[in-house]
Amino acid sequence: MASHDEVEGDIPPPTASHQVPHIFIIAGPSATGKSTVARAIAERFGVPMVEGDDLHPRENIEKMSHGHPLTDDDRWDWLKTVASVSVNSSKPPTSPPDELDSEQQSRPACVTTCSALKRKYRDLLRSELPEPETAILDFLFLTASEEELLRRIEGRDNHFMKKNMVRSQIITAEVPRALEPGTGEEGNDGDERGIESDCTVIWTDNLSQGEVAERAMDVVRQLMLSDIGNEYKG
Ligand SMILES: Nc1ncnc2c1ncn2[C@@H]1O[C@H](COP(=O)(O)OP(=O)(O)OP(=O)(O)O)[C@@H](O)[C@H]1O
Ligand SMILES: O=C(O)[C@H](O)[C@@H](O)[C@H](O)[C@H](O)CO
C-alpha cells in the first residue's frame, strides 16, 4: 500500500497528454468484505490499494470504537482525502487484463475501500473527481443482511468496528440503484432516486469471499476495457 504522506495533497490539474486515472471505489457498510475484495483486485491486476479506514482522522476511529456512528460532518473532509489520495496513488497496472490495448494498459488505476454509504457521499466523490478531466470513477457497492454482517463482525478480531455499529451502518446505507454489469438493464431496486450507473451492486450474503472477489474482478476487467467506465447519469 502507498504511504499516505507521499500521496496526500492536491489533485494534479489535467494536461493534454495525461491519462486520467481509473479509480475503483469498493463501497458498502462495515464487514461487507470491502478490504477482502480490494486486496484481491489489487493483487490480480497489480494496482495500488488505498484503505479508506487508514485515512480517517483519529477522532473518527475513536468515535466508532466507542459505538458512536459518524455524522455527515465527520465524513466530509475524510471523503475529500479519500479522493485525492486515490488519484495520487494511482499507477498503471503491473498485470493488466490481456484484452486491454496498450493505451488502456498504461492508464493509472487504484482500488480504494471507502464506505461511501450515502448517495451524497458518492456525489461528493464524483464532484471531487469529475469525469472525464480528472478521473474515471466507478463504484462497486457491497452489501449483505444485518444478520450476516453481525456474524462476520463476530468472527473477526482486532478491529475497531464492533457489533453495536452494524445497525447504524445498515440504516445509513443508501444502496445505489444500479445497472446490471454489461447488460444496460436495471439490476436492483435500491434507491428510489435515479440510477447511479457508475455503481455495481453485489449482494454478498450467499457468496463466498472467493466468489465475491471473482465477480468484482470481472466487473473491474470489463470497466478497464470499456475505457470510460460506466457513465453517471445523475
Ligand atoms: N463473502 C464473504 N462471506 C463470508 N465472510 C466474509 C465474506 N467477505 C468477507 N468476509 C469476512 O468478513 C469479515 C469482514 O471482511 P472485510 O474486513 O473485508 O470487510 P470490510 O467491509 O472491509 O470491513 P470494515 O469496513 O469494517 O473494515 C472478515 O473476517 C472477512 O474474512
Ligand atoms: O462511513 C463510515 O461509517 C465508516 O467509514 C465506516 O463504514 C467504517 O470506517 C468502516 O466500514 C470500517 O468498519
PDB file of C-alpha atoms and ligand atoms in Angstrom:
ATOM      1  CA  MET A   1       0.000   0.000   0.000  1.00  0.00           C
ATOM      2  CA  ALA A   2       1.288   3.508  -0.791  1.00  0.00           C
ATOM      3  CA  SER A   3       2.425   5.726   2.069  1.00  0.00           C
ATOM      4  CA  HIS A   4      -0.186   8.408   2.579  1.00  0.00           C
ATOM      5  CA  ASP A   5       2.389  11.081   3.288  1.00  0.00           C
ATOM      6  CA  GLU A   6       3.598  10.667  -0.276  1.00  0.00           C
ATOM      7  CA  VAL A   7       0.192  10.964  -1.838  1.00  0.00           C
ATOM      8  CA  GLU A   8      -1.953  13.360   0.177  1.00  0.00           C
ATOM      9  CA  GLY A   9      -2.420  16.813  -1.281  1.00  0.00           C
ATOM     10  CA  ASP A  10      -3.932  18.471  -4.285  1.00  0.00           C
ATOM     11  CA  ILE A  11      -5.263  16.560  -7.242  1.00  0.00           C
ATOM     12  CA  PRO A  12      -2.989  17.335 -10.230  1.00  0.00           C
ATOM     13  CA  PRO A  13      -4.505  19.562 -12.919  1.00  0.00           C
ATOM     14  CA  PRO A  14      -5.299  17.791 -16.201  1.00  0.00           C
ATOM     15  CA  THR A  15      -2.876  18.123 -19.118  1.00  0.00           C
ATOM     16  CA  ALA A  16      -3.441  17.216 -22.744  1.00  0.00           C
ATOM     17  CA  SER A  17      -1.140  14.185 -22.806  1.00  0.00           C
ATOM     18  CA  HIS A  18      -2.023  12.903 -19.366  1.00  0.00           C
ATOM     19  CA  GLN A  19      -4.197   9.806 -18.985  1.00  0.00           C
ATOM     20  CA  VAL A  20      -6.614  10.337 -16.141  1.00  0.00           C
ATOM     21  CA  PRO A  21      -6.620   7.544 -13.574  1.00  0.00           C
ATOM     22  CA  HIS A  22      -9.358   4.955 -13.236  1.00  0.00           C
ATOM     23  CA  ILE A  23     -10.474   4.880  -9.594  1.00  0.00           C
ATOM     24  CA  PHE A  24     -12.395   1.854  -8.352  1.00  0.00           C
ATOM     25  CA  ILE A  25     -14.133   2.552  -5.042  1.00  0.00           C
ATOM     26  CA  ILE A  26     -15.121  -0.567  -3.104  1.00  0.00           C
ATOM     27  CA  ALA A  27     -18.008   0.728  -1.013  1.00  0.00           C
ATOM     28  CA  GLY A  28     -20.570  -0.587   1.456  1.00  0.00           C
ATOM     29  CA  PRO A  29     -21.257  -0.975   5.174  1.00  0.00           C
ATOM     30  CA  SER A  30     -18.757  -2.340   7.661  1.00  0.00           C
ATOM     31  CA  ALA A  31     -17.830  -6.026   7.224  1.00  0.00           C
ATOM     32  CA  THR A  32     -19.371  -6.438   3.791  1.00  0.00           C
ATOM     33  CA  GLY A  33     -15.931  -7.514   2.562  1.00  0.00           C
ATOM     34  CA  LYS A  34     -14.522  -4.290   1.099  1.00  0.00           C
ATOM     35  CA  SER A  35     -10.920  -4.882   2.167  1.00  0.00           C
ATOM     36  CA  THR A  36     -11.044  -8.548   1.158  1.00  0.00           C
ATOM     37  CA  VAL A  37     -12.272  -7.658  -2.335  1.00  0.00           C
ATOM     38  CA  ALA A  38      -9.942  -4.679  -2.760  1.00  0.00           C
ATOM     39  CA  ARG A  39      -6.911  -6.809  -1.843  1.00  0.00           C
ATOM     40  CA  ALA A  40      -7.920  -9.424  -4.425  1.00  0.00           C
ATOM     41  CA  ILE A  41      -8.303  -6.771  -7.141  1.00  0.00           C
ATOM     42  CA  ALA A  42      -5.013  -5.084  -6.219  1.00  0.00           C
ATOM     43  CA  GLU A  43      -3.162  -8.408  -6.341  1.00  0.00           C
ATOM     44  CA  ARG A  44      -4.800  -9.668  -9.518  1.00  0.00           C
ATOM     45  CA  PHE A  45      -4.179  -6.523 -11.587  1.00  0.00           C
ATOM     46  CA  GLY A  46      -1.125  -5.164  -9.790  1.00  0.00           C
ATOM     47  CA  VAL A  47      -2.709  -1.835  -8.900  1.00  0.00           C
ATOM     48  CA  PRO A  48      -2.224   0.191  -5.705  1.00  0.00           C
ATOM     49  CA  MET A  49      -4.756  -0.255  -2.927  1.00  0.00           C
ATOM     50  CA  VAL A  50      -5.846   2.585  -0.663  1.00  0.00           C
ATOM     51  CA  GLU A  51      -7.510   1.567   2.624  1.00  0.00           C
ATOM     52  CA  GLY A  52     -10.033   4.313   3.366  1.00  0.00           C
ATOM     53  CA  ASP A  53     -10.094   3.431   7.064  1.00  0.00           C
ATOM     54  CA  ASP A  54      -6.416   4.449   7.309  1.00  0.00           C
ATOM     55  CA  LEU A  55      -7.392   7.966   6.212  1.00  0.00           C
ATOM     56  CA  HIS A  56      -9.989   8.602   8.918  1.00  0.00           C
ATOM     57  CA  PRO A  57      -8.818  11.180  11.473  1.00  0.00           C
ATOM     58  CA  ARG A  58      -8.095   9.630  14.864  1.00  0.00           C
ATOM     59  CA  GLU A  59     -11.255  11.205  16.334  1.00  0.00           C
ATOM     60  CA  ASN A  60     -13.424   9.323  13.817  1.00  0.00           C
ATOM     61  CA  ILE A  61     -11.844   5.976  14.693  1.00  0.00           C
ATOM     62  CA  GLU A  62     -12.238   6.712  18.414  1.00  0.00           C
ATOM     63  CA  LYS A  63     -15.857   7.664  17.921  1.00  0.00           C
ATOM     64  CA  MET A  64     -16.622   4.445  16.035  1.00  0.00           C
ATOM     65  CA  SER A  65     -14.629   2.337  18.531  1.00  0.00           C
ATOM     66  CA  HIS A  66     -16.886   3.692  21.276  1.00  0.00           C
ATOM     67  CA  GLY A  67     -20.011   2.732  19.339  1.00  0.00           C
ATOM     68  CA  HIS A  68     -20.933   6.213  18.061  1.00  0.00           C
ATOM     69  CA  PRO A  69     -21.842   6.496  14.379  1.00  0.00           C
ATOM     70  CA  LEU A  70     -20.120   9.203  12.352  1.00  0.00           C
ATOM     71  CA  THR A  71     -22.084  12.247  11.203  1.00  0.00           C
ATOM     72  CA  ASP A  72     -22.030  13.832   7.744  1.00  0.00           C
ATOM     73  CA  ASP A  73     -19.618  16.457   9.111  1.00  0.00           C
ATOM     74  CA  ASP A  74     -17.275  13.742  10.405  1.00  0.00           C
ATOM     75  CA  ARG A  75     -17.180  12.124   6.984  1.00  0.00           C
ATOM     76  CA  TRP A  76     -16.945  15.183   4.708  1.00  0.00           C
ATOM     77  CA  ASP A  77     -13.216  16.025   4.823  1.00  0.00           C
ATOM     78  CA  TRP A  78     -12.350  12.334   5.051  1.00  0.00           C
ATOM     79  CA  LEU A  79     -14.144  11.726   1.724  1.00  0.00           C
ATOM     80  CA  LYS A  80     -12.153  14.548   0.106  1.00  0.00           C
ATOM     81  CA  THR A  81      -8.934  12.989   1.376  1.00  0.00           C
ATOM     82  CA  VAL A  82     -10.016   9.613   0.009  1.00  0.00           C
ATOM     83  CA  ALA A  83     -10.478  11.240  -3.415  1.00  0.00           C
ATOM     84  CA  SER A  84      -7.111  12.980  -3.535  1.00  0.00           C
ATOM     85  CA  VAL A  85      -5.119  10.071  -2.101  1.00  0.00           C
ATOM     86  CA  SER A  86      -6.721   7.706  -4.616  1.00  0.00           C
ATOM     87  CA  VAL A  87      -5.755   9.869  -7.581  1.00  0.00           C
ATOM     88  CA  ASN A  88      -2.254  10.500  -6.297  1.00  0.00           C
ATOM     89  CA  SER A  89      -1.670   6.791  -5.547  1.00  0.00           C
ATOM     90  CA  SER A  90      -2.739   5.562  -8.985  1.00  0.00           C
ATOM     91  CA  LYS A  91      -0.266   3.655 -11.126  1.00  0.00           C
ATOM     92  CA  PRO A  92      -0.576   1.651 -14.337  1.00  0.00           C
ATOM     93  CA  PRO A  93      -1.456  -1.981 -13.578  1.00  0.00           C
ATOM     94  CA  THR A  94       1.530  -4.329 -13.490  1.00  0.00           C
ATOM     95  CA  SER A  95      -0.699  -7.285 -14.538  1.00  0.00           C
ATOM     96  CA  PRO A  96      -3.380  -5.746 -16.762  1.00  0.00           C
ATOM     97  CA  PRO A  97      -6.000  -7.960 -18.390  1.00  0.00           C
ATOM     98  CA  ASP A  98      -4.702  -9.359 -21.727  1.00  0.00           C
ATOM     99  CA  GLU A  99      -7.606  -7.887 -23.683  1.00  0.00           C
ATOM    100  CA  LEU A 100      -6.598  -4.259 -22.946  1.00  0.00           C
ATOM    101  CA  ASP A 101      -4.907  -2.315 -25.726  1.00  0.00           C
ATOM    102  CA  SER A 102      -1.590  -0.614 -24.981  1.00  0.00           C
ATOM    103  CA  GLU A 103      -3.162   2.725 -24.129  1.00  0.00           C
ATOM    104  CA  GLN A 104      -5.585   1.053 -21.737  1.00  0.00           C
ATOM    105  CA  GLN A 105      -2.741  -0.909 -20.160  1.00  0.00           C
ATOM    106  CA  SER A 106      -0.869   2.268 -19.340  1.00  0.00           C
ATOM    107  CA  ARG A 107      -3.829   4.017 -17.699  1.00  0.00           C
ATOM    108  CA  PRO A 108      -3.079   4.554 -13.978  1.00  0.00           C
ATOM    109  CA  ALA A 109      -5.553   2.856 -11.661  1.00  0.00           C
ATOM    110  CA  CYS A 110      -6.219   2.464  -7.984  1.00  0.00           C
ATOM    111  CA  VAL A 111      -8.582   0.381  -5.857  1.00  0.00           C
ATOM    112  CA  THR A 112      -9.874   2.149  -2.755  1.00  0.00           C
ATOM    113  CA  THR A 113     -12.017   0.972   0.132  1.00  0.00           C
ATOM    114  CA  CYS A 114     -14.426   3.667   1.276  1.00  0.00           C
ATOM    115  CA  SER A 115     -17.848   3.062   2.819  1.00  0.00           C
ATOM    116  CA  ALA A 116     -19.469   5.853   0.682  1.00  0.00           C
ATOM    117  CA  LEU A 117     -22.738   4.845   2.326  1.00  0.00           C
ATOM    118  CA  LYS A 118     -24.973   7.726   1.240  1.00  0.00           C
ATOM    119  CA  ARG A 119     -25.680   8.983  -2.192  1.00  0.00           C
ATOM    120  CA  LYS A 120     -24.489  12.467  -1.246  1.00  0.00           C
ATOM    121  CA  TYR A 121     -21.113  10.969  -0.245  1.00  0.00           C
ATOM    122  CA  ARG A 122     -20.814   9.314  -3.645  1.00  0.00           C
ATOM    123  CA  ASP A 123     -21.842  12.633  -5.208  1.00  0.00           C
ATOM    124  CA  LEU A 124     -19.093  14.385  -3.257  1.00  0.00           C
ATOM    125  CA  LEU A 125     -16.526  11.890  -4.591  1.00  0.00           C
ATOM    126  CA  ARG A 126     -17.932  12.475  -8.082  1.00  0.00           C
ATOM    127  CA  SER A 127     -17.570  16.226  -7.727  1.00  0.00           C
ATOM    128  CA  GLU A 128     -14.047  15.902  -6.313  1.00  0.00           C
ATOM    129  CA  LEU A 129     -13.087  13.631  -9.237  1.00  0.00           C
ATOM    130  CA  PRO A 130     -15.069  14.996 -12.186  1.00  0.00           C
ATOM    131  CA  GLU A 131     -15.134  12.875 -15.330  1.00  0.00           C
ATOM    132  CA  PRO A 132     -13.608  12.968 -17.837  1.00  0.00           C
ATOM    133  CA  GLU A 133     -10.986  15.566 -16.953  1.00  0.00           C
ATOM    134  CA  THR A 134      -9.805  14.363 -13.541  1.00  0.00           C
ATOM    135  CA  ALA A 135     -10.571  10.667 -13.223  1.00  0.00           C
ATOM    136  CA  ILE A 136     -12.767   7.803 -14.328  1.00  0.00           C
ATOM    137  CA  LEU A 137     -14.705   6.800 -11.248  1.00  0.00           C
ATOM    138  CA  ASP A 138     -16.587   3.560 -10.655  1.00  0.00           C
ATOM    139  CA  PHE A 139     -18.131   2.144  -7.506  1.00  0.00           C
ATOM    140  CA  LEU A 140     -18.549  -1.495  -6.524  1.00  0.00           C
ATOM    141  CA  PHE A 141     -21.034  -1.356  -3.668  1.00  0.00           C
ATOM    142  CA  LEU A 142     -21.035  -4.489  -1.489  1.00  0.00           C
ATOM    143  CA  THR A 143     -23.944  -5.253   0.742  1.00  0.00           C
ATOM    144  CA  ALA A 144     -25.318  -8.003   2.984  1.00  0.00           C
ATOM    145  CA  SER A 145     -28.098  -8.568   5.510  1.00  0.00           C
ATOM    146  CA  GLU A 146     -27.747  -7.330   9.073  1.00  0.00           C
ATOM    147  CA  GLU A 147     -27.601 -10.937  10.367  1.00  0.00           C
ATOM    148  CA  GLU A 148     -24.725 -11.779   8.028  1.00  0.00           C
ATOM    149  CA  LEU A 149     -22.776  -8.625   8.945  1.00  0.00           C
ATOM    150  CA  LEU A 150     -23.184  -9.419  12.648  1.00  0.00           C
ATOM    151  CA  ARG A 151     -21.839 -12.925  12.011  1.00  0.00           C
ATOM    152  CA  ARG A 152     -18.833 -11.561  10.117  1.00  0.00           C
ATOM    153  CA  ILE A 153     -18.036  -8.933  12.745  1.00  0.00           C
ATOM    154  CA  GLU A 154     -18.265 -11.537  15.495  1.00  0.00           C
ATOM    155  CA  GLY A 155     -15.867 -13.716  13.558  1.00  0.00           C
ATOM    156  CA  ARG A 156     -13.083 -11.153  13.290  1.00  0.00           C
ATOM    157  CA  ASP A 157     -10.643  -9.929  15.933  1.00  0.00           C
ATOM    158  CA  ASN A 158      -8.697  -6.723  16.453  1.00  0.00           C
ATOM    159  CA  HIS A 159     -10.990  -4.354  14.601  1.00  0.00           C
ATOM    160  CA  PHE A 160     -12.278  -1.064  15.973  1.00  0.00           C
ATOM    161  CA  MET A 161     -15.751  -1.661  14.487  1.00  0.00           C
ATOM    162  CA  LYS A 162     -17.880  -3.750  16.832  1.00  0.00           C
ATOM    163  CA  LYS A 163     -21.299  -5.383  16.622  1.00  0.00           C
ATOM    164  CA  ASN A 164     -23.027  -2.349  18.138  1.00  0.00           C
ATOM    165  CA  MET A 165     -22.298  -0.360  14.943  1.00  0.00           C
ATOM    166  CA  VAL A 166     -23.932  -2.712  12.461  1.00  0.00           C
ATOM    167  CA  ARG A 167     -27.462  -1.334  12.890  1.00  0.00           C
ATOM    168  CA  SER A 168     -26.428   2.259  12.192  1.00  0.00           C
ATOM    169  CA  GLN A 169     -24.349   1.187   9.192  1.00  0.00           C
ATOM    170  CA  ILE A 170     -27.381  -0.620   7.721  1.00  0.00           C
ATOM    171  CA  ILE A 171     -29.720   2.302   8.426  1.00  0.00           C
ATOM    172  CA  THR A 172     -27.295   4.826   6.941  1.00  0.00           C
ATOM    173  CA  ALA A 173     -26.546   2.815   3.806  1.00  0.00           C
ATOM    174  CA  GLU A 174     -28.328   4.002   0.676  1.00  0.00           C
ATOM    175  CA  VAL A 175     -27.841   1.062  -1.658  1.00  0.00           C
ATOM    176  CA  PRO A 176     -27.479   2.540  -5.131  1.00  0.00           C
ATOM    177  CA  ARG A 177     -29.979   1.794  -7.822  1.00  0.00           C
ATOM    178  CA  ALA A 178     -27.560   0.487 -10.407  1.00  0.00           C
ATOM    179  CA  LEU A 179     -27.237  -1.166 -13.800  1.00  0.00           C
ATOM    180  CA  GLU A 180     -26.570  -4.886 -14.153  1.00  0.00           C
ATOM    181  CA  PRO A 181     -22.957  -5.045 -15.426  1.00  0.00           C
ATOM    182  CA  GLY A 182     -22.694  -5.482 -19.164  1.00  0.00           C
ATOM    183  CA  THR A 183     -26.444  -5.508 -19.858  1.00  0.00           C
ATOM    184  CA  GLY A 184     -27.522  -1.883 -19.521  1.00  0.00           C
ATOM    185  CA  GLU A 185     -30.530  -3.248 -17.597  1.00  0.00           C
ATOM    186  CA  GLU A 186     -31.548  -2.010 -14.206  1.00  0.00           C
ATOM    187  CA  GLY A 187     -30.220  -4.624 -11.843  1.00  0.00           C
ATOM    188  CA  ASN A 188     -31.713  -3.967  -8.419  1.00  0.00           C
ATOM    189  CA  ASP A 189     -34.430  -1.957  -6.769  1.00  0.00           C
ATOM    190  CA  GLY A 190     -32.345   0.024  -4.293  1.00  0.00           C
ATOM    191  CA  ASP A 191     -32.518   3.792  -4.005  1.00  0.00           C
ATOM    192  CA  GLU A 192     -35.763   5.479  -5.090  1.00  0.00           C
ATOM    193  CA  ARG A 193     -33.865   8.226  -6.906  1.00  0.00           C
ATOM    194  CA  GLY A 194     -32.257   7.992 -10.355  1.00  0.00           C
ATOM    195  CA  ILE A 195     -29.956   5.214 -11.425  1.00  0.00           C
ATOM    196  CA  GLU A 196     -26.313   5.514 -10.415  1.00  0.00           C
ATOM    197  CA  SER A 197     -24.920   3.857 -13.484  1.00  0.00           C
ATOM    198  CA  ASP A 198     -21.314   4.133 -12.305  1.00  0.00           C
ATOM    199  CA  CYS A 199     -22.223   1.709  -9.495  1.00  0.00           C
ATOM    200  CA  THR A 200     -22.315  -2.065  -9.496  1.00  0.00           C
ATOM    201  CA  VAL A 201     -24.066  -3.614  -6.506  1.00  0.00           C
ATOM    202  CA  ILE A 202     -23.019  -7.045  -5.219  1.00  0.00           C
ATOM    203  CA  TRP A 203     -25.220  -8.766  -2.610  1.00  0.00           C
ATOM    204  CA  THR A 204     -22.751 -10.944  -0.744  1.00  0.00           C
ATOM    205  CA  ASP A 205     -24.929 -12.946   1.687  1.00  0.00           C
ATOM    206  CA  ASN A 206     -24.810 -16.189  -0.258  1.00  0.00           C
ATOM    207  CA  LEU A 207     -21.423 -15.792  -1.899  1.00  0.00           C
ATOM    208  CA  SER A 208     -18.077 -16.943  -0.544  1.00  0.00           C
ATOM    209  CA  GLN A 209     -15.201 -14.440  -0.336  1.00  0.00           C
ATOM    210  CA  GLY A 210     -13.711 -16.059  -3.423  1.00  0.00           C
ATOM    211  CA  GLU A 211     -16.968 -15.772  -5.363  1.00  0.00           C
ATOM    212  CA  VAL A 212     -17.399 -12.097  -4.480  1.00  0.00           C
ATOM    213  CA  ALA A 213     -13.784 -11.406  -5.451  1.00  0.00           C
ATOM    214  CA  GLU A 214     -14.215 -13.220  -8.805  1.00  0.00           C
ATOM    215  CA  ARG A 215     -17.351 -11.251  -9.562  1.00  0.00           C
ATOM    216  CA  ALA A 216     -15.696  -7.966  -8.588  1.00  0.00           C
ATOM    217  CA  MET A 217     -12.583  -8.706 -10.661  1.00  0.00           C
ATOM    218  CA  ASP A 218     -14.782  -9.460 -13.622  1.00  0.00           C
ATOM    219  CA  VAL A 219     -16.535  -6.098 -13.268  1.00  0.00           C
ATOM    220  CA  VAL A 220     -13.178  -4.302 -12.967  1.00  0.00           C
ATOM    221  CA  ARG A 221     -11.868  -6.099 -16.063  1.00  0.00           C
ATOM    222  CA  GLN A 222     -14.943  -5.036 -18.067  1.00  0.00           C
ATOM    223  CA  LEU A 223     -14.683  -1.449 -16.841  1.00  0.00           C
ATOM    224  CA  MET A 224     -10.960  -1.226 -17.659  1.00  0.00           C
ATOM    225  CA  LEU A 225     -11.800  -2.493 -21.120  1.00  0.00           C
ATOM    226  CA  SER A 226     -14.697  -0.093 -21.627  1.00  0.00           C
ATOM    227  CA  ASP A 227     -12.184   2.727 -21.022  1.00  0.00           C
ATOM    228  CA  ILE A 228     -14.744   5.241 -19.891  1.00  0.00           C
ATOM    229  CA  GLY A 229     -16.255   3.244 -17.069  1.00  0.00           C
ATOM    230  CA  ASN A 230     -20.000   3.400 -16.626  1.00  0.00           C
ATOM    231  CA  GLU A 231     -21.331   6.851 -17.254  1.00  0.00           C
ATOM    232  CA  TYR A 232     -23.066   8.508 -14.305  1.00  0.00           C
ATOM    233  CA  LYS A 233     -26.378   9.945 -15.392  1.00  0.00           C
ATOM    234  CA  GLY A 234     -27.321  11.550 -12.097  1.00  0.00           C
TER     235      GLY A 234
HETATM  236  N1  LIG B   1     -18.369 -13.133   1.208  1.00  0.00           N
HETATM  237  C1  LIG B   1     -17.997 -13.362   2.463  1.00  0.00           C
HETATM  238  N2  LIG B   1     -18.526 -14.400   3.154  1.00  0.00           N
HETATM  239  C2  LIG B   1     -18.172 -14.627   4.438  1.00  0.00           C
HETATM  240  N3  LIG B   1     -17.283 -13.895   5.130  1.00  0.00           N
HETATM  241  C3  LIG B   1     -16.723 -12.841   4.504  1.00  0.00           C
HETATM  242  C4  LIG B   1     -17.048 -12.514   3.145  1.00  0.00           C
HETATM  243  N4  LIG B   1     -16.336 -11.420   2.797  1.00  0.00           N
HETATM  244  C5  LIG B   1     -15.604 -11.066   3.881  1.00  0.00           C
HETATM  245  N5  LIG B   1     -15.817 -11.925   4.896  1.00  0.00           N
HETATM  246  C6  LIG B   1     -15.235 -11.872   6.239  1.00  0.00           C
HETATM  247  O1  LIG B   1     -15.936 -10.836   6.922  1.00  0.00           O
HETATM  248  C7  LIG B   1     -15.025 -10.036   7.670  1.00  0.00           C
HETATM  249  C8  LIG B   1     -15.093  -8.610   7.158  1.00  0.00           C
HETATM  250  O2  LIG B   1     -14.453  -8.526   5.892  1.00  0.00           O
HETATM  251  P1  LIG B   1     -13.638  -7.248   5.488  1.00  0.00           P
HETATM  252  O3  LIG B   1     -12.736  -6.839   6.590  1.00  0.00           O
HETATM  253  O4  LIG B   1     -13.047  -7.487   4.146  1.00  0.00           O
HETATM  254  O5  LIG B   1     -14.852  -6.226   5.381  1.00  0.00           O
HETATM  255  P2  LIG B   1     -14.802  -4.633   5.276  1.00  0.00           P
HETATM  256  O6  LIG B   1     -16.039  -4.218   4.559  1.00  0.00           O
HETATM  257  O7  LIG B   1     -13.506  -4.175   4.736  1.00  0.00           O
HETATM  258  O8  LIG B   1     -14.923  -4.259   6.785  1.00  0.00           O
HETATM  259  P3  LIG B   1     -14.652  -2.851   7.515  1.00  0.00           P
HETATM  260  O9  LIG B   1     -15.204  -1.779   6.650  1.00  0.00           O
HETATM  261  O10 LIG B   1     -15.429  -2.981   8.780  1.00  0.00           O
HETATM  262  O11 LIG B   1     -13.184  -2.719   7.732  1.00  0.00           O
HETATM  263  C9  LIG B   1     -13.650 -10.665   7.535  1.00  0.00           C
HETATM  264  O12 LIG B   1     -13.431 -11.517   8.640  1.00  0.00           O
HETATM  265  C10 LIG B   1     -13.758 -11.466   6.239  1.00  0.00           C
HETATM  266  O13 LIG B   1     -12.901 -12.582   6.264  1.00  0.00           O
HETATM  267  O1  LIG B   2     -18.673   5.828   6.938  1.00  0.00           O
HETATM  268  C1  LIG B   2     -18.487   5.158   7.944  1.00  0.00           C
HETATM  269  O2  LIG B   2     -19.330   4.971   8.835  1.00  0.00           O
HETATM  270  C2  LIG B   2     -17.156   4.483   8.124  1.00  0.00           C
HETATM  271  O3  LIG B   2     -16.317   4.693   7.037  1.00  0.00           O
HETATM  272  C3  LIG B   2     -17.338   3.003   8.368  1.00  0.00           C
HETATM  273  O4  LIG B   2     -18.058   2.422   7.330  1.00  0.00           O
HETATM  274  C4  LIG B   2     -16.050   2.294   8.742  1.00  0.00           C
HETATM  275  O5  LIG B   2     -14.929   3.107   8.689  1.00  0.00           O
HETATM  276  C5  LIG B   2     -15.682   1.044   8.040  1.00  0.00           C
HETATM  277  O6  LIG B   2     -16.659   0.346   7.399  1.00  0.00           O
HETATM  278  C6  LIG B   2     -14.837   0.196   8.990  1.00  0.00           C
HETATM  279  O7  LIG B   2     -15.520  -0.686   9.758  1.00  0.00           O
END
